PDB file of C-alpha atoms in Angstrom:
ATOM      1  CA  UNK I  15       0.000   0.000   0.000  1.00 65.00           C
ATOM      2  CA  UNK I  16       1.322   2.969  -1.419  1.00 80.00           C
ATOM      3  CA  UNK I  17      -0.357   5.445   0.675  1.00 93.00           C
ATOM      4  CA  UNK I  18      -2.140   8.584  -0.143  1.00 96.00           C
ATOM      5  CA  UNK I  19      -0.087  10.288  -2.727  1.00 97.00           C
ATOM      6  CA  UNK I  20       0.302  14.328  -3.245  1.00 98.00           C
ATOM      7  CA  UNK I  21       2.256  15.936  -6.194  1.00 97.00           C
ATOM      8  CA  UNK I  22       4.012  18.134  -6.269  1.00 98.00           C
ATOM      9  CA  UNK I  23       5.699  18.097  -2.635  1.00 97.00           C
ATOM     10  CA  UNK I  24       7.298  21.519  -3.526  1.00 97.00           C
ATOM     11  CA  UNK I  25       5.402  24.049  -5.536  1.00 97.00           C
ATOM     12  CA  UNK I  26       7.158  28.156  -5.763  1.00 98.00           C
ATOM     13  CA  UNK I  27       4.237  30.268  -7.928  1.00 97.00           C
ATOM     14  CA  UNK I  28       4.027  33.607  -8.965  1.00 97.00           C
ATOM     15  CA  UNK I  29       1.144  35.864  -8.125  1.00 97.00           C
ATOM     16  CA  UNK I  30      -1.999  35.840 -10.249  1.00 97.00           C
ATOM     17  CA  UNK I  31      -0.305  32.120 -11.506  1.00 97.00           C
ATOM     18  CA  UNK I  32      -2.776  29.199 -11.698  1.00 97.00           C
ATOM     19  CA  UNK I  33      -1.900  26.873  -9.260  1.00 98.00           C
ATOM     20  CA  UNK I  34      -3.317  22.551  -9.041  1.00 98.00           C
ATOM     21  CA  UNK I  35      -2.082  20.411  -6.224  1.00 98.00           C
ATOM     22  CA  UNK I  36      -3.012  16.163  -7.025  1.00 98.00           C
ATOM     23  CA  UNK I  37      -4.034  13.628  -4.741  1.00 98.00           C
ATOM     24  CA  UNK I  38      -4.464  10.147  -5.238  1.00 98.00           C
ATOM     25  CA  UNK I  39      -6.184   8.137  -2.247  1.00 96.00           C
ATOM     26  CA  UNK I  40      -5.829   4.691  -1.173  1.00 94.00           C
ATOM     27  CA  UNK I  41      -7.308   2.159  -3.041  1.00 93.00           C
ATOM     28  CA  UNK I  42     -10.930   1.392  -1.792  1.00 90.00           C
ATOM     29  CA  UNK I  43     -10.977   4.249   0.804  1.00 92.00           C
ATOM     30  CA  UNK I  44     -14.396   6.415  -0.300  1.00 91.00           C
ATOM     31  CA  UNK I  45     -13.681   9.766   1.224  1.00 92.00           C
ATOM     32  CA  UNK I  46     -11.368  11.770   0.601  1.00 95.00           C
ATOM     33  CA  UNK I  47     -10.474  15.549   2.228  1.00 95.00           C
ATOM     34  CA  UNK I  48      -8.641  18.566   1.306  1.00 97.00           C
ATOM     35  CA  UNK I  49      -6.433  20.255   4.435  1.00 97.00           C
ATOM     36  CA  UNK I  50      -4.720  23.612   4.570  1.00 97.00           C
ATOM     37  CA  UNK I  51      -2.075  23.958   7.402  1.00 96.00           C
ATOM     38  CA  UNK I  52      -0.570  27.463   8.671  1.00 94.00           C
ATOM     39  CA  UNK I  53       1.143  28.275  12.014  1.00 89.00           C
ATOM     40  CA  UNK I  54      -1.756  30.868  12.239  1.00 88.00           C
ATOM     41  CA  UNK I  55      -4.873  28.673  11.962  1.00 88.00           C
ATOM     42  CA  UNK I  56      -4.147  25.257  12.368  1.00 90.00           C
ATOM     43  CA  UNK I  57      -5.105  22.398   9.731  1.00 93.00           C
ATOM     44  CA  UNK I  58      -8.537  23.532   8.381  1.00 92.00           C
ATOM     45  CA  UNK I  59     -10.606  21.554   6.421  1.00 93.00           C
ATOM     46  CA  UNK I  60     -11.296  23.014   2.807  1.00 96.00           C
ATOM     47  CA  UNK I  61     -13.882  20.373   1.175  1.00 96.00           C
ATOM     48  CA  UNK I  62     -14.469  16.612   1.313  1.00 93.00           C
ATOM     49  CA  UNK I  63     -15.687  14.103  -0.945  1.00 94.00           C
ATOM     50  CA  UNK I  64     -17.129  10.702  -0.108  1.00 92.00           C
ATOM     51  CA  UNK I  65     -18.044   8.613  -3.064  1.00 92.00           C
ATOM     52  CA  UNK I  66     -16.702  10.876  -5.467  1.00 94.00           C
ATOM     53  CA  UNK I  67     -19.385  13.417  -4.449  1.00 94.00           C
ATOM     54  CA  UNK I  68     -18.162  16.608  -2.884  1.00 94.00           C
ATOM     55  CA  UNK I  69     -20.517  16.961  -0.145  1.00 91.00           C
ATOM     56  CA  UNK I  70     -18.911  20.139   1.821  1.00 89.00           C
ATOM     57  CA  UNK I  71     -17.045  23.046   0.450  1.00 90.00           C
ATOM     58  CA  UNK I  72     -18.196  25.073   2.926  1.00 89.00           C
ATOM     59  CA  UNK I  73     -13.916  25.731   3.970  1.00 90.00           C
ATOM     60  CA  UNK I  74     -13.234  27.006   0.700  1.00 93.00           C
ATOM     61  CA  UNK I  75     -11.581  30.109   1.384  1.00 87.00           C
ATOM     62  CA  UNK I  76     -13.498  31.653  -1.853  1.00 85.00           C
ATOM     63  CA  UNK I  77     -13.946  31.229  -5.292  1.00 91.00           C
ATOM     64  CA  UNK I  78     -10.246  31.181  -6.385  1.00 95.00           C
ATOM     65  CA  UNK I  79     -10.028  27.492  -4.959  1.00 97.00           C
ATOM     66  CA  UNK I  80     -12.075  24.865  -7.076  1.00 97.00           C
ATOM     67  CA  UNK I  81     -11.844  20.771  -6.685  1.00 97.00           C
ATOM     68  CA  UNK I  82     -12.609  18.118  -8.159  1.00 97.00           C
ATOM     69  CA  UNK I  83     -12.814  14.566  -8.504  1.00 97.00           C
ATOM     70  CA  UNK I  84     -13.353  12.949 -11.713  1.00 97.00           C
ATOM     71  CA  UNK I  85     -12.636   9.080 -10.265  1.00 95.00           C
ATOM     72  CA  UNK I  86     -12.041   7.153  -7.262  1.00 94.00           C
ATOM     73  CA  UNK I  87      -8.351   7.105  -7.649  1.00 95.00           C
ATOM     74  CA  UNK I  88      -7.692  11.002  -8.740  1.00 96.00           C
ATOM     75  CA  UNK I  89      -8.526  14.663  -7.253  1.00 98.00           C
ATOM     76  CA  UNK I  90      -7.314  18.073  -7.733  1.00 98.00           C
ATOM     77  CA  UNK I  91      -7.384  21.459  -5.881  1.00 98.00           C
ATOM     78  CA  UNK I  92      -6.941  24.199  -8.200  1.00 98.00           C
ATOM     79  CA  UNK I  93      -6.450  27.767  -7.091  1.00 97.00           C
ATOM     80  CA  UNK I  94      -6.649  30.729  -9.855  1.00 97.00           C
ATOM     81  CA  UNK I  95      -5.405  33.277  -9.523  1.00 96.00           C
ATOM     82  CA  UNK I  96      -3.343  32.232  -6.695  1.00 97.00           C
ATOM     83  CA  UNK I  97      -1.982  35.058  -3.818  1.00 96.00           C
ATOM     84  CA  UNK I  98       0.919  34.987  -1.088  1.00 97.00           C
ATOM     85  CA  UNK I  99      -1.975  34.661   1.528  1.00 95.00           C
ATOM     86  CA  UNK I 100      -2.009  30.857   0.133  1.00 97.00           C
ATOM     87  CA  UNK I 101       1.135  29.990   1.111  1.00 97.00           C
ATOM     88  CA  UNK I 102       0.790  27.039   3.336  1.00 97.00           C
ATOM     89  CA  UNK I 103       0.896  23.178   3.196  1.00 98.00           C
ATOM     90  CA  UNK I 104      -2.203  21.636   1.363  1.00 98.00           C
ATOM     91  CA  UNK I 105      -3.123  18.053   2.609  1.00 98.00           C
ATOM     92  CA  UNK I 106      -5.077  15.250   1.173  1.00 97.00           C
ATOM     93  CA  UNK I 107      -6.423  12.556   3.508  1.00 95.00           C
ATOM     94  CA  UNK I 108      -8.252   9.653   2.593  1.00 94.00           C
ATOM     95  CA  UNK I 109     -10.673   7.533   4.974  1.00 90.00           C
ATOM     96  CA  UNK I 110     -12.605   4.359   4.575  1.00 83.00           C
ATOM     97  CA  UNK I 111     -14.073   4.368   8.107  1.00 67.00           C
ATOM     98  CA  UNK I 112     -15.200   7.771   9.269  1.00 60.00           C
ATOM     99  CA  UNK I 113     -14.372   6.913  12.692  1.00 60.00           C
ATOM    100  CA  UNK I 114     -11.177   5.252  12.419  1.00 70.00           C
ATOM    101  CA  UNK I 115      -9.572   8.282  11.800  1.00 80.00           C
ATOM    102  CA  UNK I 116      -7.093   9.581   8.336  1.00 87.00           C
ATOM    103  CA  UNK I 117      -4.235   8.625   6.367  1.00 93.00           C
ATOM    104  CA  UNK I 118      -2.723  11.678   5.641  1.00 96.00           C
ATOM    105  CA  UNK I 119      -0.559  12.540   2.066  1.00 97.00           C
ATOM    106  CA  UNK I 120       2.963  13.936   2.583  1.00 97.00           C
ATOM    107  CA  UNK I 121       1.380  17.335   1.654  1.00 97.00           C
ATOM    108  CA  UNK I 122       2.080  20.066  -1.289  1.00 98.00           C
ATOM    109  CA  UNK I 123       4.175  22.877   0.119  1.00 98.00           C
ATOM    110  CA  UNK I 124       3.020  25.911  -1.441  1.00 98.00           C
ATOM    111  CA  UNK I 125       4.761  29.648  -1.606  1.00 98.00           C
ATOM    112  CA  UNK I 126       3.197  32.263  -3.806  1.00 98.00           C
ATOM    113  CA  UNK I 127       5.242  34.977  -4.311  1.00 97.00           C
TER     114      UNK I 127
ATOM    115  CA  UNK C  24     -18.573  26.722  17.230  1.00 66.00           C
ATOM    116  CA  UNK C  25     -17.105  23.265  18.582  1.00 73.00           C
ATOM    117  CA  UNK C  26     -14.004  24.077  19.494  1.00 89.00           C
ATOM    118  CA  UNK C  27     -10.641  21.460  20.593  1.00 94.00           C
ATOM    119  CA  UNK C  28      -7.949  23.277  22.804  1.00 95.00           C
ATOM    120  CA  UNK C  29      -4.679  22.068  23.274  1.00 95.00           C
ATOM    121  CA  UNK C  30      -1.700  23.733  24.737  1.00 91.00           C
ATOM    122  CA  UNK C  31       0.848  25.072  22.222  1.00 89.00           C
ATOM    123  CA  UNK C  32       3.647  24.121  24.394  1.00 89.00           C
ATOM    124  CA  UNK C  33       6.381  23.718  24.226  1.00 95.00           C
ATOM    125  CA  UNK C  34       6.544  20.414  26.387  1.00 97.00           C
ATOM    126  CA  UNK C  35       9.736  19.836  27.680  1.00 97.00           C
ATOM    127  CA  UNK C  36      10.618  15.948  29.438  1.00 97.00           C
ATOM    128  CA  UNK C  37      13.745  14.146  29.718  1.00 97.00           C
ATOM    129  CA  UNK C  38      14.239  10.630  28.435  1.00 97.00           C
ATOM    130  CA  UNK C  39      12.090   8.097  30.621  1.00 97.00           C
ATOM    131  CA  UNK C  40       9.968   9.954  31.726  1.00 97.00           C
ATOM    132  CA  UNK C  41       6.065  10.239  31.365  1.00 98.00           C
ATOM    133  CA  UNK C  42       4.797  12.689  28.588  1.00 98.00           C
ATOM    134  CA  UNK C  43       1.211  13.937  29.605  1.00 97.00           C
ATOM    135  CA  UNK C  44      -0.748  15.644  26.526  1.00 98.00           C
ATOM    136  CA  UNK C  45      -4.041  17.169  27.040  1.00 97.00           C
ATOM    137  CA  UNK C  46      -7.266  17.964  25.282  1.00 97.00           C
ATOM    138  CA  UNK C  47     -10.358  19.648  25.651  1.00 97.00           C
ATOM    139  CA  UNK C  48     -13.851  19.669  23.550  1.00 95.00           C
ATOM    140  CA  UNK C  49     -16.321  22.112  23.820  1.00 93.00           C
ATOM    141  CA  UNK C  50     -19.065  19.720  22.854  1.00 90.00           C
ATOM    142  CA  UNK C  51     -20.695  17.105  24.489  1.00 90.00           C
ATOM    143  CA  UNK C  52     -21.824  14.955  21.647  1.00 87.00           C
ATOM    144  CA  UNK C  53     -18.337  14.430  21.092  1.00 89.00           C
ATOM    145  CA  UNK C  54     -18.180  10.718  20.543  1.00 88.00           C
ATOM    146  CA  UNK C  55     -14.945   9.762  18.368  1.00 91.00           C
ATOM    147  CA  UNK C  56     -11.579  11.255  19.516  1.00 94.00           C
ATOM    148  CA  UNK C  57      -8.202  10.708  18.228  1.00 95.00           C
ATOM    149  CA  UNK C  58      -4.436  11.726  18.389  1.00 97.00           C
ATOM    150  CA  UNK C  59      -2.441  12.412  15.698  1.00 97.00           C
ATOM    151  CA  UNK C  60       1.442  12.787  15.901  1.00 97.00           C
ATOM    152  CA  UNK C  61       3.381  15.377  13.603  1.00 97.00           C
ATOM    153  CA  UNK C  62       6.900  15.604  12.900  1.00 97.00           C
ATOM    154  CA  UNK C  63       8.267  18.877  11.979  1.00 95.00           C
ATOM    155  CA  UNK C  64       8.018  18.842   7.802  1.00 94.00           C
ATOM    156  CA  UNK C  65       5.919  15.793   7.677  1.00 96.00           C
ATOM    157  CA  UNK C  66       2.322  14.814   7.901  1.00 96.00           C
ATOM    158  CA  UNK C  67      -0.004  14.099  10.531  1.00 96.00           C
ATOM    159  CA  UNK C  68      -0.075  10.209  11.187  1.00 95.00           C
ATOM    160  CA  UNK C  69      -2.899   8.629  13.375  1.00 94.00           C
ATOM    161  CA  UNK C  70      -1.499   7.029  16.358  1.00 95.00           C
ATOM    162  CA  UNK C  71      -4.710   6.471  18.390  1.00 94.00           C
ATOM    163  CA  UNK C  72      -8.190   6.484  18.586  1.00 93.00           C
ATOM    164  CA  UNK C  73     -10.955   5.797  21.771  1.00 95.00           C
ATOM    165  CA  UNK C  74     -14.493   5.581  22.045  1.00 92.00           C
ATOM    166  CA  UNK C  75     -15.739   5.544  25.675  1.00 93.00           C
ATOM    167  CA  UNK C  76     -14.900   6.306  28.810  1.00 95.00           C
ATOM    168  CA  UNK C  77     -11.351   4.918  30.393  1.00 96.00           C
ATOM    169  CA  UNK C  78      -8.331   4.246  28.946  1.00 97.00           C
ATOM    170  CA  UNK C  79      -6.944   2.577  26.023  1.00 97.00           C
ATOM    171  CA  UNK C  80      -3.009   1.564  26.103  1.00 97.00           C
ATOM    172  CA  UNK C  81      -1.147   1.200  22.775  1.00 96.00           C
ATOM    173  CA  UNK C  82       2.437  -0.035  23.908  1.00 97.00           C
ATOM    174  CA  UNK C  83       4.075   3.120  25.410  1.00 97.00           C
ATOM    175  CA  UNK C  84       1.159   5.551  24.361  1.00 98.00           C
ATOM    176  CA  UNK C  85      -2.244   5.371  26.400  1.00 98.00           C
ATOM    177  CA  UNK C  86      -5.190   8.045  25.621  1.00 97.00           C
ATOM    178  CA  UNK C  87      -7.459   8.598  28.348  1.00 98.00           C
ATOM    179  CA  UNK C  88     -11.035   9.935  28.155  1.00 97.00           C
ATOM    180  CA  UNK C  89     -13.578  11.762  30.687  1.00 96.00           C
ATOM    181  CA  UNK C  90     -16.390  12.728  28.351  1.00 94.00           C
ATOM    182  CA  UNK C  91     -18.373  14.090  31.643  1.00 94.00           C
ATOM    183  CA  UNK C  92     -15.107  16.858  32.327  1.00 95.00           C
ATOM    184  CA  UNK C  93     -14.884  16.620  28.526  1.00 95.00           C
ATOM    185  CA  UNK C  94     -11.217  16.009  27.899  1.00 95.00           C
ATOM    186  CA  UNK C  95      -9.041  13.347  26.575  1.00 97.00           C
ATOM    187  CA  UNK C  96      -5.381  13.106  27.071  1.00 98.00           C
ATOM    188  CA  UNK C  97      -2.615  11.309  26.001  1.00 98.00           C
ATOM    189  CA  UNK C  98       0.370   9.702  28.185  1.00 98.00           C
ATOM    190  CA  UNK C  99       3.913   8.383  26.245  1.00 98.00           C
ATOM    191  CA  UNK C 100       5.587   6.408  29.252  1.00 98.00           C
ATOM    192  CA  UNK C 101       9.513   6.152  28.963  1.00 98.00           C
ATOM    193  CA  UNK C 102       9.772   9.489  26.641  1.00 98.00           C
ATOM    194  CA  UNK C 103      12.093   9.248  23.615  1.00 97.00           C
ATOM    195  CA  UNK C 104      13.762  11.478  21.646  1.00 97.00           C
ATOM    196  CA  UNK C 105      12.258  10.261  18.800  1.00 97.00           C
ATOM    197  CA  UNK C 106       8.738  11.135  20.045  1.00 98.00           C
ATOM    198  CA  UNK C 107       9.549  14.949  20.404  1.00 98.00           C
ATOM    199  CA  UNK C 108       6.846  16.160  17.209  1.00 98.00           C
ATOM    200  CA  UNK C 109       3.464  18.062  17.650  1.00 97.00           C
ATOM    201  CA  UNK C 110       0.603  15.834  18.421  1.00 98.00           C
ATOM    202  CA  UNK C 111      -2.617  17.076  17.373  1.00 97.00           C
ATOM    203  CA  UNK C 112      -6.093  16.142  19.198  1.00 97.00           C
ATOM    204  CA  UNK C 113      -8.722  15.373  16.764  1.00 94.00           C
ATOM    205  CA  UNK C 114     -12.819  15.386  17.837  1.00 93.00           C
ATOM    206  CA  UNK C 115     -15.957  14.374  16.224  1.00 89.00           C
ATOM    207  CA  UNK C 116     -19.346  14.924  17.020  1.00 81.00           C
ATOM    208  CA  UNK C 117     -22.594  12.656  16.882  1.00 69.00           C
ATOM    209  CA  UNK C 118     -23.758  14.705  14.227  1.00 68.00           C
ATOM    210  CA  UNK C 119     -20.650  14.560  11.756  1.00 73.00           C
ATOM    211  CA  UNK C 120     -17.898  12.489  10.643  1.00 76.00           C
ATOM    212  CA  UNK C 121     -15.553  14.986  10.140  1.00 84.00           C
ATOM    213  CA  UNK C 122     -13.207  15.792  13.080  1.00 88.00           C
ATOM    214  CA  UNK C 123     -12.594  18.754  14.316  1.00 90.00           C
ATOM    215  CA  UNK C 124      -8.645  19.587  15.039  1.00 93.00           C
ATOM    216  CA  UNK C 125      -6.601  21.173  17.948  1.00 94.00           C
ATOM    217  CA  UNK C 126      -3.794  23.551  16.829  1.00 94.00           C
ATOM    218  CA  UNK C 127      -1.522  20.801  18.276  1.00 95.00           C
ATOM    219  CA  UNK C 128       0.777  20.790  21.524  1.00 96.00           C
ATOM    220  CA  UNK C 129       4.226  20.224  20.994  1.00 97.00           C
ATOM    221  CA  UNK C 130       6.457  17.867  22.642  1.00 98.00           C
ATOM    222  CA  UNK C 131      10.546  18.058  23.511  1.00 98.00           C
ATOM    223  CA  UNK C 132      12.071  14.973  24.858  1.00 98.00           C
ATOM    224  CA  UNK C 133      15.667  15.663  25.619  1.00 95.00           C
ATOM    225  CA  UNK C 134      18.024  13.315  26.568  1.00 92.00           C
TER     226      UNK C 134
END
């Protein structure tokens, strides 16, 4: 088991610069979440899917962040136009039993600059 | 708002002794809690979980509930080095799946 894998583990962006962070879960696990993690807030959850289905966006900082995902095995977060206020690292977790807790991707490190 | 609080720390032990880690939850359908280790750089990696009441020992790591004072905590017996990281406190609610996170307490073990 390969984990829950992120790309790219580094990402350096310009302002205004479209930015898309990939995640691809563990096989057979049917939710999958998007984290953002700062030393000022904390993780905080941006949007989940279970089954595919994104079921709450309601952490999406605002309409320059967008995700998707098209398949079981595959999801994006896409921000555009990206800002130095979104510099942080961006986590995908993927669960197959809500209450047995997350297995966490190594994360995208992102500085806009 | 629920809310999780944990102490920023830092908490400083030596090696062998007893690492205490605590957590509170501001509410009290809280019914799934967990504890989540972080190295500095790395991700968050589940390293327990508990349900009701008590404790629940793991080898050298045993969480610790009281949903009536509404706190769990987490003890490491015989501190390491290797176990200095932030350890995050994770709570969900009856209502939701989705856990709600402490900003994470973090642990020194020196030797």
């Amino acid at each position: 088991d390969a984990g829950v894998i992120q790309s790219p583990r580094h990402e350096v962006t310009e302002m205004g610069q479209e930015v898309t962070l990939r995640c691809k879960p563990i096989s057979g696990h049917n939710s999958l979440f998007w984290y953002r993690q700062t030393m000022m807030r904390g993780l905080e959850l941006l949007i989940y899917f279970n089954n595919n289905v994104p079921i709450d966006d309601s952490g999406m900082p605002e309409d320059r962040f967008s995700a998707k995902m098209p398949n079981a095995s595959f999801s994006t977060l896409k921000i555009q136009p990206s800002e130095p206020r979104d510099s942080a690292v961006y986590f995908c977790a993927s669960s197959d039993q809500h209450n047995y807790g997350y297995t966490f991707g190594s994360g995208t490190r992102l500085t806009v600059v | 708002q629920k809310e999780v609080e944990q102490n920023s720390g830092p908490l400083s032990v030596p090696e062998g002794a007893i690492a205490s880690l605590n957590c509170t939850y501001s509410d009290r359908g809280s019914q799934s809690f967990f504890w989540y280790r972080q190295y500095s750089g790395k991700s968050p990696e589940l390293i327990m979980s508990i349900y009701s009441n008590g404790d629940k020992e793991d080898g050298r790591f045993t969480a610790q509930l009281n949903k009536a004072s509404q706190y769990v905590s987490l003890l490491i017996r015989d501190s390491q080095p290797s176990d200095s990281a932030t350890y995050l406190c994770a709570v969900t609610s009856g209502g939701s799946y989705i856990p709600t996170f402490g900003r994470g307490t973090s642990l020194i073990v020196h030797p």
